[in-house]
CSV table of C-alpha atoms in Angstrom, one decimal:
chain,number,residue,atom,x,y,z
A,246,UNK,CA,-12.7,12.8,72.2
A,247,UNK,CA,-12.7,15.1,69.3
A,248,UNK,CA,-9.2,13.6,68.3
A,249,UNK,CA,-10.5,10.0,68.7
A,250,UNK,CA,-13.5,11.1,66.4
A,251,UNK,CA,-11.1,12.5,63.7
A,252,UNK,CA,-8.7,9.6,63.9
A,253,UNK,CA,-11.6,7.2,63.2
A,254,UNK,CA,-12.9,9.3,60.3
A,255,UNK,CA,-9.5,9.5,58.8
A,256,UNK,CA,-9.2,5.7,59.1
A,257,UNK,CA,-12.4,5.5,57.4
A,258,UNK,CA,-11.2,7.9,54.8
A,259,UNK,CA,-8.0,6.0,54.4
A,260,UNK,CA,-9.9,2.7,53.9
A,261,UNK,CA,-12.1,4.3,51.4
A,262,UNK,CA,-9.3,5.8,49.4
A,263,UNK,CA,-7.8,2.4,49.4
A,264,UNK,CA,-10.9,0.8,48.3
A,265,UNK,CA,-11.4,3.4,45.4
A,266,UNK,CA,-7.7,2.7,44.2
A,267,UNK,CA,-8.1,-1.0,44.5
A,268,UNK,CA,-11.5,-0.9,42.5
A,269,UNK,CA,-9.6,1.2,39.7
A,270,UNK,CA,-6.9,-1.4,39.6
A,271,UNK,CA,-9.3,-4.1,39.5
A,272,UNK,CA,-11.0,-2.5,36.7
A,273,UNK,CA,-7.9,-2.4,34.6
A,274,UNK,CA,-8.4,-5.9,33.2
A,275,UNK,CA,-12.0,-5.6,33.2
A,276,UNK,CA,-11.7,-2.5,31.3
A,277,UNK,CA,-9.2,-4.0,29.1
A,278,UNK,CA,-11.6,-6.9,28.3
A,279,UNK,CA,-14.6,-4.4,27.5
A,280,UNK,CA,-12.0,-2.5,25.4
A,281,UNK,CA,-11.0,-5.8,23.6
A,282,UNK,CA,-14.5,-7.1,23.2
A,283,UNK,CA,-15.8,-3.7,21.8
A,284,UNK,CA,-12.8,-3.4,19.4
A,285,UNK,CA,-13.2,-7.0,18.1
A,286,UNK,CA,-16.9,-6.7,17.7
A,287,UNK,CA,-16.6,-3.5,15.5
A,288,UNK,CA,-13.9,-4.9,13.5
A,289,UNK,CA,-15.7,-7.8,12.2
A,290,UNK,CA,-16.8,-7.5,8.5
A,291,UNK,CA,-20.6,-7.8,8.9
A,292,UNK,CA,-23.5,-5.5,8.7
A,293,UNK,CA,-23.8,-3.0,11.5
A,294,UNK,CA,-20.0,-2.8,12.6
A,295,UNK,CA,-17.7,0.1,12.0
A,296,UNK,CA,-15.6,-2.2,9.9
A,297,UNK,CA,-18.5,-3.1,7.7
A,298,UNK,CA,-19.4,0.6,7.1
A,299,UNK,CA,-15.7,1.3,6.2
A,300,UNK,CA,-15.5,-1.6,4.1
A,301,UNK,CA,-18.4,-1.7,1.7
A,302,UNK,CA,-18.6,2.1,1.2
A,303,UNK,CA,-16.5,4.0,-1.6
A,304,UNK,CA,-16.8,7.4,0.5
A,305,UNK,CA,-12.9,8.0,0.3
A,306,UNK,CA,-11.8,8.2,-3.1
A,307,UNK,CA,-8.5,7.0,-4.3
A,308,UNK,CA,-6.5,9.1,-6.6
A,309,UNK,CA,-3.9,7.6,-9.0
A,310,UNK,CA,-1.1,10.4,-9.8
A,311,UNK,CA,0.9,9.5,-13.3
A,312,UNK,CA,4.2,11.1,-14.1
A,313,UNK,CA,5.3,10.0,-17.5
A,314,UNK,CA,8.9,10.0,-18.7
A,315,UNK,CA,9.4,12.1,-21.8
A,316,UNK,CA,12.4,10.9,-23.9
A,317,UNK,CA,14.4,14.0,-25.0
A,318,UNK,CA,16.8,12.3,-27.4
A,319,UNK,CA,15.0,9.5,-29.2
A,320,UNK,CA,17.0,9.7,-32.4
A,321,UNK,CA,20.3,10.0,-30.6
A,322,UNK,CA,19.5,6.6,-28.8
A,323,UNK,CA,18.6,4.8,-32.0
A,324,UNK,CA,21.4,6.2,-34.3
A,325,UNK,CA,24.2,6.4,-31.7
A,326,UNK,CA,23.3,4.2,-28.9
A,327,UNK,CA,23.3,7.0,-26.5
A,328,UNK,CA,21.9,7.0,-23.0
A,329,UNK,CA,18.1,8.2,-23.0
A,330,UNK,CA,17.5,11.5,-21.4
A,331,UNK,CA,14.5,11.6,-19.5
A,332,UNK,CA,12.2,14.4,-18.2
A,333,UNK,CA,9.4,13.5,-15.8
A,334,UNK,CA,6.1,15.0,-16.8
A,335,UNK,CA,3.2,15.2,-14.2
A,336,UNK,CA,1.1,14.7,-12.4
A,337,UNK,CA,-1.8,13.7,-14.4
A,338,UNK,CA,-4.4,12.6,-11.9
A,339,UNK,CA,-7.3,10.1,-12.2
A,340,UNK,CA,-9.9,9.5,-9.5
A,341,UNK,CA,-10.1,5.6,-9.2
A,342,UNK,CA,-11.8,3.0,-6.7
A,343,UNK,CA,-14.8,5.3,-6.4
A,344,UNK,CA,-17.1,2.6,-7.2
A,345,UNK,CA,-18.3,0.5,-4.4
A,346,UNK,CA,-17.7,-3.4,-4.1
A,347,UNK,CA,-20.1,-5.6,-6.2
A,348,UNK,CA,-21.5,-9.0,-5.9
A,349,UNK,CA,-21.1,-8.9,-2.1
A,350,UNK,CA,-21.7,-12.6,-0.8
A,351,UNK,CA,-21.5,-13.8,2.6
A,352,UNK,CA,-20.2,-17.2,3.1
A,353,UNK,CA,-21.1,-18.1,6.7
A,354,UNK,CA,-19.9,-21.8,6.6
A,355,UNK,CA,-16.5,-20.6,5.9
A,356,UNK,CA,-16.6,-17.2,7.6
A,357,UNK,CA,-15.6,-15.4,4.5
A,358,UNK,CA,-17.1,-12.9,2.2
A,359,UNK,CA,-16.6,-12.7,-1.5
A,360,UNK,CA,-16.9,-9.5,-3.8
A,361,UNK,CA,-15.8,-8.0,-6.9
A,362,UNK,CA,-13.9,-4.6,-7.1
A,363,UNK,CA,-14.9,-2.5,-10.0
A,364,UNK,CA,-12.3,-0.3,-12.0
A,365,UNK,CA,-13.0,3.1,-13.0
A,366,UNK,CA,-10.7,6.3,-13.9
A,367,UNK,CA,-12.0,10.0,-14.0
A,368,UNK,CA,-9.6,12.5,-15.1
A,369,UNK,CA,-9.2,15.3,-12.6
A,370,UNK,CA,-7.8,18.5,-14.4
A,371,UNK,CA,-7.6,20.7,-11.2
A,372,UNK,CA,-5.1,18.0,-9.8
A,373,UNK,CA,-2.9,17.7,-13.1
A,374,UNK,CA,-0.4,19.8,-14.9
A,375,UNK,CA,-2.1,19.6,-18.2
A,376,UNK,CA,-4.8,17.8,-20.1
A,377,UNK,CA,-4.9,14.3,-21.3
A,378,UNK,CA,-3.9,15.4,-25.0
A,379,UNK,CA,-0.5,16.6,-23.6
A,380,UNK,CA,2.2,14.5,-25.9
A,381,UNK,CA,5.1,12.6,-24.6
A,382,UNK,CA,8.0,10.6,-26.3
A,383,UNK,CA,7.9,7.3,-24.9
A,384,UNK,CA,8.9,3.7,-25.8
A,385,UNK,CA,7.2,2.2,-28.5
A,386,UNK,CA,5.1,-0.5,-26.5
A,387,UNK,CA,4.7,-2.9,-29.5
A,388,UNK,CA,8.5,-2.8,-30.5
A,389,UNK,CA,9.6,-3.4,-26.8
A,390,UNK,CA,6.9,-6.0,-26.4
A,391,UNK,CA,7.9,-7.7,-29.5
A,392,UNK,CA,11.8,-7.6,-28.5
A,393,UNK,CA,11.0,-10.6,-26.5
A,394,UNK,CA,8.0,-12.1,-28.0
A,395,UNK,CA,8.7,-12.3,-31.7
A,396,UNK,CA,11.4,-13.8,-33.6
A,397,UNK,CA,13.8,-10.8,-34.9
A,398,UNK,CA,13.1,-11.2,-38.5
A,399,UNK,CA,9.3,-11.0,-37.8
A,400,UNK,CA,9.6,-7.8,-35.8
A,401,UNK,CA,11.9,-6.0,-38.2
A,402,UNK,CA,9.6,-6.6,-41.1
A,403,UNK,CA,6.7,-5.3,-39.0
A,404,UNK,CA,8.8,-2.3,-38.0
A,405,UNK,CA,9.6,-1.4,-41.7
A,406,UNK,CA,6.2,-2.2,-43.0
A,407,UNK,CA,4.6,0.1,-40.4
A,408,UNK,CA,7.4,2.8,-40.6
A,409,UNK,CA,7.7,3.0,-36.9
A,410,UNK,CA,10.8,3.1,-34.5
A,411,UNK,CA,11.9,2.3,-31.2
A,412,UNK,CA,10.1,5.5,-29.8
A,413,UNK,CA,6.8,7.3,-30.5
A,414,UNK,CA,5.1,10.2,-29.8
A,415,UNK,CA,1.6,9.7,-28.0
A,416,UNK,CA,-0.7,11.6,-25.6
A,417,UNK,CA,-0.9,10.7,-22.1
A,418,UNK,CA,-4.4,9.3,-22.5
A,419,UNK,CA,-3.2,6.9,-25.2
A,420,UNK,CA,-0.2,5.6,-23.4
A,421,UNK,CA,-2.0,5.0,-20.2
A,422,UNK,CA,-5.5,3.8,-21.4
A,423,UNK,CA,-4.8,2.6,-25.0
A,424,UNK,CA,-4.5,3.4,-28.8
A,425,UNK,CA,-4.7,1.4,-32.0
A,426,UNK,CA,-1.4,0.0,-32.7
A,427,UNK,CA,-0.4,-0.5,-36.3
A,428,UNK,CA,1.8,-3.4,-35.5
A,429,UNK,CA,-0.3,-5.5,-33.3
A,430,UNK,CA,-3.5,-4.3,-35.2
A,431,UNK,CA,-5.2,-3.8,-31.8
A,432,UNK,CA,-5.5,-1.7,-28.9
A,433,UNK,CA,-2.3,-1.3,-26.5
A,434,UNK,CA,-1.9,0.8,-23.5
A,435,UNK,CA,0.0,0.4,-20.5
A,436,UNK,CA,-3.4,0.1,-18.3
A,437,UNK,CA,-5.7,-1.2,-21.1
A,438,UNK,CA,-8.3,-2.5,-20.5
A,439,UNK,CA,-9.4,-0.7,-17.2
A,440,UNK,CA,-12.8,1.3,-17.2
A,441,UNK,CA,-15.5,-1.3,-17.0
A,442,UNK,CA,-13.4,-4.2,-15.9
A,443,UNK,CA,-13.1,-5.6,-12.4
A,444,UNK,CA,-10.5,-7.0,-9.9
A,445,UNK,CA,-11.2,-10.3,-8.4
A,446,UNK,CA,-13.3,-11.9,-7.2
A,447,UNK,CA,-11.9,-11.9,-3.9
A,448,UNK,CA,-13.0,-13.9,-0.9
A,449,UNK,CA,-11.7,-12.6,2.5
A,450,UNK,CA,-12.2,-13.8,6.2
A,451,UNK,CA,-14.8,-11.8,8.1
A,452,UNK,CA,-13.1,-12.5,11.5
A,453,UNK,CA,-16.3,-13.6,13.0
A,454,UNK,CA,-14.7,-16.7,14.3
A,455,UNK,CA,-11.2,-15.6,14.6
A,456,UNK,CA,-10.6,-11.9,14.7
A,457,UNK,CA,-6.8,-12.5,13.9
A,458,UNK,CA,-8.1,-13.6,10.5
A,459,UNK,CA,-10.2,-10.5,9.7
A,460,UNK,CA,-9.6,-9.1,6.0
A,461,UNK,CA,-7.2,-11.8,5.2
A,462,UNK,CA,-7.6,-12.9,1.6
A,463,UNK,CA,-8.7,-16.6,1.4
A,464,UNK,CA,-8.7,-16.7,-2.5
A,465,UNK,CA,-8.3,-14.3,-5.5
A,466,UNK,CA,-10.0,-15.1,-8.8
A,467,UNK,CA,-11.1,-18.2,-7.3
A,468,UNK,CA,-7.4,-19.6,-6.5
A,469,UNK,CA,-5.8,-19.9,-3.2
A,470,UNK,CA,-2.4,-18.9,-4.7
A,471,UNK,CA,-1.1,-17.3,-8.0
A,472,UNK,CA,0.5,-19.3,-10.6
A,473,UNK,CA,3.0,-16.8,-12.0
A,474,UNK,CA,6.1,-17.8,-10.5
A,475,UNK,CA,6.1,-21.6,-10.7
A,476,UNK,CA,7.2,-21.6,-7.2
A,477,UNK,CA,5.2,-22.5,-3.7
A,478,UNK,CA,6.9,-19.7,-2.0
A,479,UNK,CA,6.5,-17.0,-4.5
A,480,UNK,CA,3.0,-18.1,-5.7
A,481,UNK,CA,1.6,-17.6,-2.0
A,482,UNK,CA,-1.3,-15.2,-1.4
A,483,UNK,CA,-0.4,-13.7,2.2
A,484,UNK,CA,-2.3,-11.1,4.1
A,485,UNK,CA,-4.9,-8.7,3.3
A,486,UNK,CA,-5.5,-6.2,0.3
A,487,UNK,CA,-3.9,-3.6,2.6
A,488,UNK,CA,-7.1,-1.8,3.4
A,489,UNK,CA,-7.2,-3.2,6.9
A,490,UNK,CA,-5.5,-5.6,9.2
A,491,UNK,CA,-6.4,-7.4,12.3
A,492,UNK,CA,-6.9,-5.2,15.5
A,493,UNK,CA,-4.3,-4.5,18.3
A,494,UNK,CA,-1.3,-4.2,16.0
A,495,UNK,CA,2.0,-5.4,17.2
A,496,UNK,CA,4.6,-2.8,15.8
A,497,UNK,CA,7.3,-5.4,16.1
A,498,UNK,CA,5.7,-7.5,13.6
A,499,UNK,CA,5.5,-6.9,9.7
A,500,UNK,CA,2.1,-6.5,7.8
A,501,UNK,CA,1.6,-8.6,5.0
A,502,UNK,CA,-0.6,-7.8,1.8
A,503,UNK,CA,-1.2,-9.0,-1.8
A,504,UNK,CA,-1.0,-6.6,-4.7
A,505,UNK,CA,-2.5,-7.7,-8.0
A,506,UNK,CA,-0.4,-5.0,-9.8
A,507,UNK,CA,2.7,-6.8,-9.1
A,508,UNK,CA,1.3,-10.3,-8.9
A,509,UNK,CA,2.7,-11.2,-5.4
A,510,UNK,CA,2.5,-10.7,-1.7
A,511,UNK,CA,4.7,-8.2,0.1
A,512,UNK,CA,5.3,-6.9,3.7
A,513,UNK,CA,5.6,-3.5,5.3
A,514,UNK,CA,7.6,-2.8,8.5
A,515,UNK,CA,6.8,-0.3,11.2
A,516,UNK,CA,8.9,2.9,10.8
A,517,UNK,CA,7.4,5.5,13.3
A,518,UNK,CA,4.0,6.9,15.0
A,519,UNK,CA,2.2,9.7,13.4
A,520,UNK,CA,-0.8,12.1,14.4
A,521,UNK,CA,-3.4,11.9,11.6
A,522,UNK,CA,-6.3,14.4,12.3
A,523,UNK,CA,-6.1,13.7,16.0
A,524,UNK,CA,-5.6,10.0,15.7
A,525,UNK,CA,-2.4,8.0,16.4
A,526,UNK,CA,-1.2,5.9,13.5
A,527,UNK,CA,1.6,3.5,12.9
A,528,UNK,CA,3.6,4.0,9.7
A,529,UNK,CA,4.7,0.8,7.8
A,530,UNK,CA,6.7,1.1,4.8
A,531,UNK,CA,8.0,-1.2,2.1
A,532,UNK,CA,11.6,-2.3,2.9
A,533,UNK,CA,14.5,-2.4,0.6
A,534,UNK,CA,14.6,-6.2,0.9
A,535,UNK,CA,11.3,-6.5,-0.9
A,536,UNK,CA,12.9,-6.0,-4.3
A,537,UNK,CA,16.4,-6.9,-3.3
A,538,UNK,CA,18.5,-9.3,-5.4
A,539,UNK,CA,18.7,-13.0,-4.5
A,540,UNK,CA,22.2,-12.5,-3.4
A,541,UNK,CA,20.9,-10.2,-0.7
A,542,UNK,CA,17.6,-11.7,0.0
A,543,UNK,CA,17.4,-15.5,-1.1
A,544,UNK,CA,13.6,-15.4,-0.6
A,545,UNK,CA,13.6,-13.4,-3.8
A,546,UNK,CA,15.2,-16.2,-6.0
A,547,UNK,CA,12.0,-17.6,-7.4
A,548,UNK,CA,11.1,-13.9,-8.7
A,549,UNK,CA,14.1,-14.1,-10.9
A,550,UNK,CA,12.9,-15.5,-14.1
A,551,UNK,CA,15.4,-14.2,-16.7
A,552,UNK,CA,19.0,-14.6,-15.8
A,553,UNK,CA,20.2,-12.8,-19.0
A,554,UNK,CA,18.6,-9.4,-18.2
A,555,UNK,CA,19.0,-9.6,-14.6
A,556,UNK,CA,22.8,-10.5,-15.2
A,557,UNK,CA,22.4,-13.8,-13.3
A,558,UNK,CA,19.8,-12.7,-10.9
A,559,UNK,CA,22.2,-9.9,-9.3
A,560,UNK,CA,19.7,-7.2,-10.4
A,561,UNK,CA,18.2,-5.5,-7.2
A,562,UNK,CA,14.9,-3.1,-7.5
A,563,UNK,CA,13.0,-4.7,-10.4
A,564,UNK,CA,10.4,-7.3,-10.6
A,565,UNK,CA,9.7,-8.9,-14.2
A,566,UNK,CA,6.0,-9.7,-14.5
A,567,UNK,CA,5.9,-10.7,-17.9
A,568,UNK,CA,4.3,-14.0,-17.0
A,569,UNK,CA,1.2,-12.4,-15.5
A,570,UNK,CA,0.8,-9.5,-18.2
A,571,UNK,CA,1.7,-11.4,-21.3
A,572,UNK,CA,4.4,-8.4,-22.1
A,573,UNK,CA,7.9,-8.0,-21.0
A,574,UNK,CA,6.7,-5.5,-18.2
A,575,UNK,CA,9.2,-4.8,-15.2
A,576,UNK,CA,7.9,-3.1,-12.0
A,577,UNK,CA,10.0,-1.1,-9.6
A,578,UNK,CA,9.9,1.7,-7.0
A,579,UNK,CA,9.8,5.1,-8.8
A,580,UNK,CA,13.1,6.4,-10.1
A,581,UNK,CA,14.5,2.8,-9.3
A,582,UNK,CA,14.6,3.6,-5.7
A,583,UNK,CA,16.4,0.6,-3.9
A,584,UNK,CA,17.5,-0.8,-7.0
A,585,UNK,CA,21.0,-1.5,-8.5
A,586,UNK,CA,23.1,1.6,-9.3
A,587,UNK,CA,23.4,0.7,-13.0
A,588,UNK,CA,19.5,1.1,-13.6
A,589,UNK,CA,19.8,4.8,-12.7
A,590,UNK,CA,23.0,5.0,-14.3
A,591,UNK,CA,21.8,3.6,-17.6
A,592,UNK,CA,19.5,6.7,-18.2
A,593,UNK,CA,19.8,10.4,-17.5
A,594,UNK,CA,17.2,12.4,-15.5
A,595,UNK,CA,16.4,10.2,-12.5
A,596,UNK,CA,16.6,11.0,-8.9
A,597,UNK,CA,15.4,8.4,-6.4
A,598,UNK,CA,13.9,9.7,-3.2
A,599,UNK,CA,12.8,7.9,0.0
A,600,UNK,CA,10.3,10.6,0.8
A,601,UNK,CA,8.7,10.8,-2.4
A,602,UNK,CA,9.0,7.4,-3.9
A,603,UNK,CA,8.6,4.9,-1.1
A,604,UNK,CA,5.2,3.0,-0.5
A,605,UNK,CA,3.8,3.2,3.0
A,606,UNK,CA,0.5,2.7,5.0
A,607,UNK,CA,-0.7,4.5,7.9
A,608,UNK,CA,-2.5,2.2,10.2
A,609,UNK,CA,-4.7,2.8,13.3
A,610,UNK,CA,-3.1,0.3,16.0
A,611,UNK,CA,-6.4,-0.5,17.8
A,612,UNK,CA,-8.6,-1.3,15.0
A,613,UNK,CA,-6.1,-2.1,12.3
A,614,UNK,CA,-7.8,0.2,9.9
A,615,UNK,CA,-5.6,1.8,7.3
A,616,UNK,CA,-6.6,5.4,7.5
A,617,UNK,CA,-3.9,6.9,5.0
A,618,UNK,CA,-1.7,5.1,2.3
A,619,UNK,CA,0.5,5.8,-0.7
A,620,UNK,CA,1.3,3.0,-3.3
A,621,UNK,CA,4.1,3.9,-5.4
A,622,UNK,CA,5.2,1.9,-8.5
A,623,UNK,CA,7.0,2.5,-11.7
A,624,UNK,CA,6.1,0.7,-15.0
A,625,UNK,CA,9.4,-0.1,-17.2
A,626,UNK,CA,9.7,-2.1,-20.5
A,627,UNK,CA,13.0,-3.6,-21.7
A,628,UNK,CA,15.0,-3.4,-25.0
A,629,UNK,CA,18.5,-4.5,-26.0
A,630,UNK,CA,20.8,-5.2,-28.6
A,631,UNK,CA,20.2,-6.9,-32.0
A,632,UNK,CA,22.1,-7.6,-35.2
A,633,UNK,CA,18.9,-8.0,-37.3
A,634,UNK,CA,16.4,-5.2,-35.8
A,635,UNK,CA,17.6,-2.0,-37.4
A,636,UNK,CA,16.4,0.3,-34.5
A,637,UNK,CA,18.3,-1.9,-32.1
A,638,UNK,CA,21.7,-2.4,-33.9
A,639,UNK,CA,23.2,0.7,-31.9
A,640,UNK,CA,22.0,-0.4,-28.5
A,641,UNK,CA,25.0,-1.6,-26.5
A,642,UNK,CA,23.2,-3.5,-23.6
A,643,UNK,CA,19.9,-4.4,-22.0
A,644,UNK,CA,18.2,-1.4,-21.0
A,645,UNK,CA,15.3,-1.3,-18.5
A,646,UNK,CA,13.6,2.0,-19.6
A,647,UNK,CA,10.9,3.8,-17.2
A,648,UNK,CA,7.7,4.6,-18.9
A,649,UNK,CA,5.7,6.0,-16.1
A,650,UNK,CA,5.5,6.0,-12.3
A,651,UNK,CA,2.3,6.3,-10.3
A,652,UNK,CA,1.2,7.3,-6.7
A,653,UNK,CA,-2.0,5.8,-5.7
A,654,UNK,CA,-3.0,7.5,-2.4
A,655,UNK,CA,-6.1,8.1,-0.2
A,656,UNK,CA,-6.6,9.5,3.3
A,657,UNK,CA,-9.7,9.9,5.7
A,658,UNK,CA,-11.3,13.1,5.7
A,659,UNK,CA,-12.0,15.5,8.5
A,660,UNK,CA,-15.8,14.2,8.6
A,661,UNK,CA,-14.7,10.6,8.7
A,662,UNK,CA,-11.9,11.1,11.2
A,663,UNK,CA,-14.4,12.7,13.7
A,664,UNK,CA,-16.9,10.0,13.2
A,665,UNK,CA,-14.1,7.5,13.8
A,666,UNK,CA,-13.0,9.2,17.0
A,667,UNK,CA,-16.6,9.5,18.2
A,668,UNK,CA,-17.9,6.2,17.3
A,669,UNK,CA,-15.0,4.0,18.6
A,670,UNK,CA,-12.0,5.7,20.0
A,671,UNK,CA,-14.0,7.8,22.4
A,672,UNK,CA,-15.6,4.7,24.0
A,673,UNK,CA,-11.9,3.2,24.3
A,674,UNK,CA,-10.8,6.5,26.0
A,675,UNK,CA,-13.7,6.8,28.4
A,676,UNK,CA,-13.1,3.4,29.6
A,677,UNK,CA,-9.3,4.0,30.2
A,678,UNK,CA,-10.3,7.4,31.8
A,679,UNK,CA,-12.6,5.8,34.3
A,680,UNK,CA,-9.9,3.2,35.3
A,681,UNK,CA,-7.2,5.9,35.9
A,682,UNK,CA,-9.5,8.4,37.4
A,683,UNK,CA,-10.6,5.8,39.9
A,684,UNK,CA,-6.9,4.9,40.7
A,685,UNK,CA,-6.0,8.8,40.9
A,686,UNK,CA,-8.8,9.6,43.4
A,687,UNK,CA,-8.1,6.7,45.6
A,688,UNK,CA,-4.4,7.4,45.8
A,689,UNK,CA,-5.3,11.0,46.5
A,690,UNK,CA,-7.7,10.3,49.3
A,691,UNK,CA,-5.3,7.8,50.6
A,692,UNK,CA,-2.3,10.2,50.8
A,693,UNK,CA,-4.4,13.1,52.2
A,694,UNK,CA,-5.9,11.2,54.8
A,695,UNK,CA,-2.5,9.2,55.6
A,696,UNK,CA,-0.8,12.9,56.2
A,697,UNK,CA,-3.8,14.1,58.3
A,698,UNK,CA,-3.6,11.0,60.3
A,699,UNK,CA,0.1,11.5,61.1
A,700,UNK,CA,-0.5,15.3,61.9
A,701,UNK,CA,-3.5,14.6,64.3
A,702,UNK,CA,-1.6,11.7,66.0
A,703,UNK,CA,1.4,14.1,66.4
A,704,UNK,CA,-0.9,16.5,68.3
A,705,UNK,CA,-2.5,14.0,70.2
A,706,UNK,CA,0.9,12.9,71.7
A,707,UNK,CA,1.7,16.5,72.7
A,708,UNK,CA,-1.6,17.0,74.6
A,709,UNK,CA,-0.7,13.4,76.4
């Protein structure tokens, strides 16, 4: 009788274990739906969501580190046509993008939101190797710019009249942010004007109607595309601004983002997973094909605008953005990483490094938020031979000379990381824990009751 009671109890236990396990299994799709709905809701750019709090604020400052190239042999280059010898000086660090977005305007009829991104730069002495008044011998911006913009006789007369040369000695502050140029009779600088200016206006999708479109740029400066390349493909504005992407990332798919600094859209590819302050992130990097020559990447054909300088469009690693800047400016990765070998060989002192010079984004895969990034670019200008311009008569070939490279970077701090884990990821983890706990408990109960059932049945048979 006792054995019968025990068997009946075990059968009930087995049934209960199976029921608990089945409940856990049933809750997997239910839990997944809850997780999906929770993340989707919090990823929409509207007041009250996690995405909104991260999007609208400027809590995490962005820093721009600059390394300037100091030309060691300027007279030798001009008088003998020698290779420029470069020494990297830096970093000189500025806090930028510390100002919140302005003119934020919701457009509910199109599920977009528009805004302006104010620009500002504050020098950070504690994060720099010296002061803004440090001097550097660099390419004369007016002479290099005038090489392509002015007739040779006009530029030669201006050079002689103002007693200037191919190179000049300027302070870090002057080269970056501007100085009164004697040739142009105006202010000239690599990033002039900057303080007090705005990027945009931008219009981005909020994701309210379709979360896969969240943060994707609908228009920039009032246009759906840029007009710098005179080509439908190259003029496209694709993706976001890089600060966030749609949730539930698929690591097999590239991330697309638009960069006004290079006047084009680019893509980043998954490299590996990392732990960032206790949060798993996917690292996406700019692939070598981004600035590959059209011979290697035919999609880049429309970015080749000067067949002479680019040696019939075989040049890799450099993007001519003259059409958007009004000056012959060439953008590359620092130290001509992934560029044609002769770019590095035409000067002395460069050492491209994948670790230090590549652009990357660390994105949390569930939410699509970029939690850390490093945008690394190099600004170059070009000069070449001339039979008329005295300071260029000894130059043997077109030279794309590095002037400065920058690392624009930001990362979430400990407080933000803790809040992110508490407010969003902890809820996702809790749902997953409940699912697997129920499955585990049910499975354990099932196994224990089954074993006990077998033992009691065996003893019962012996008694018979």
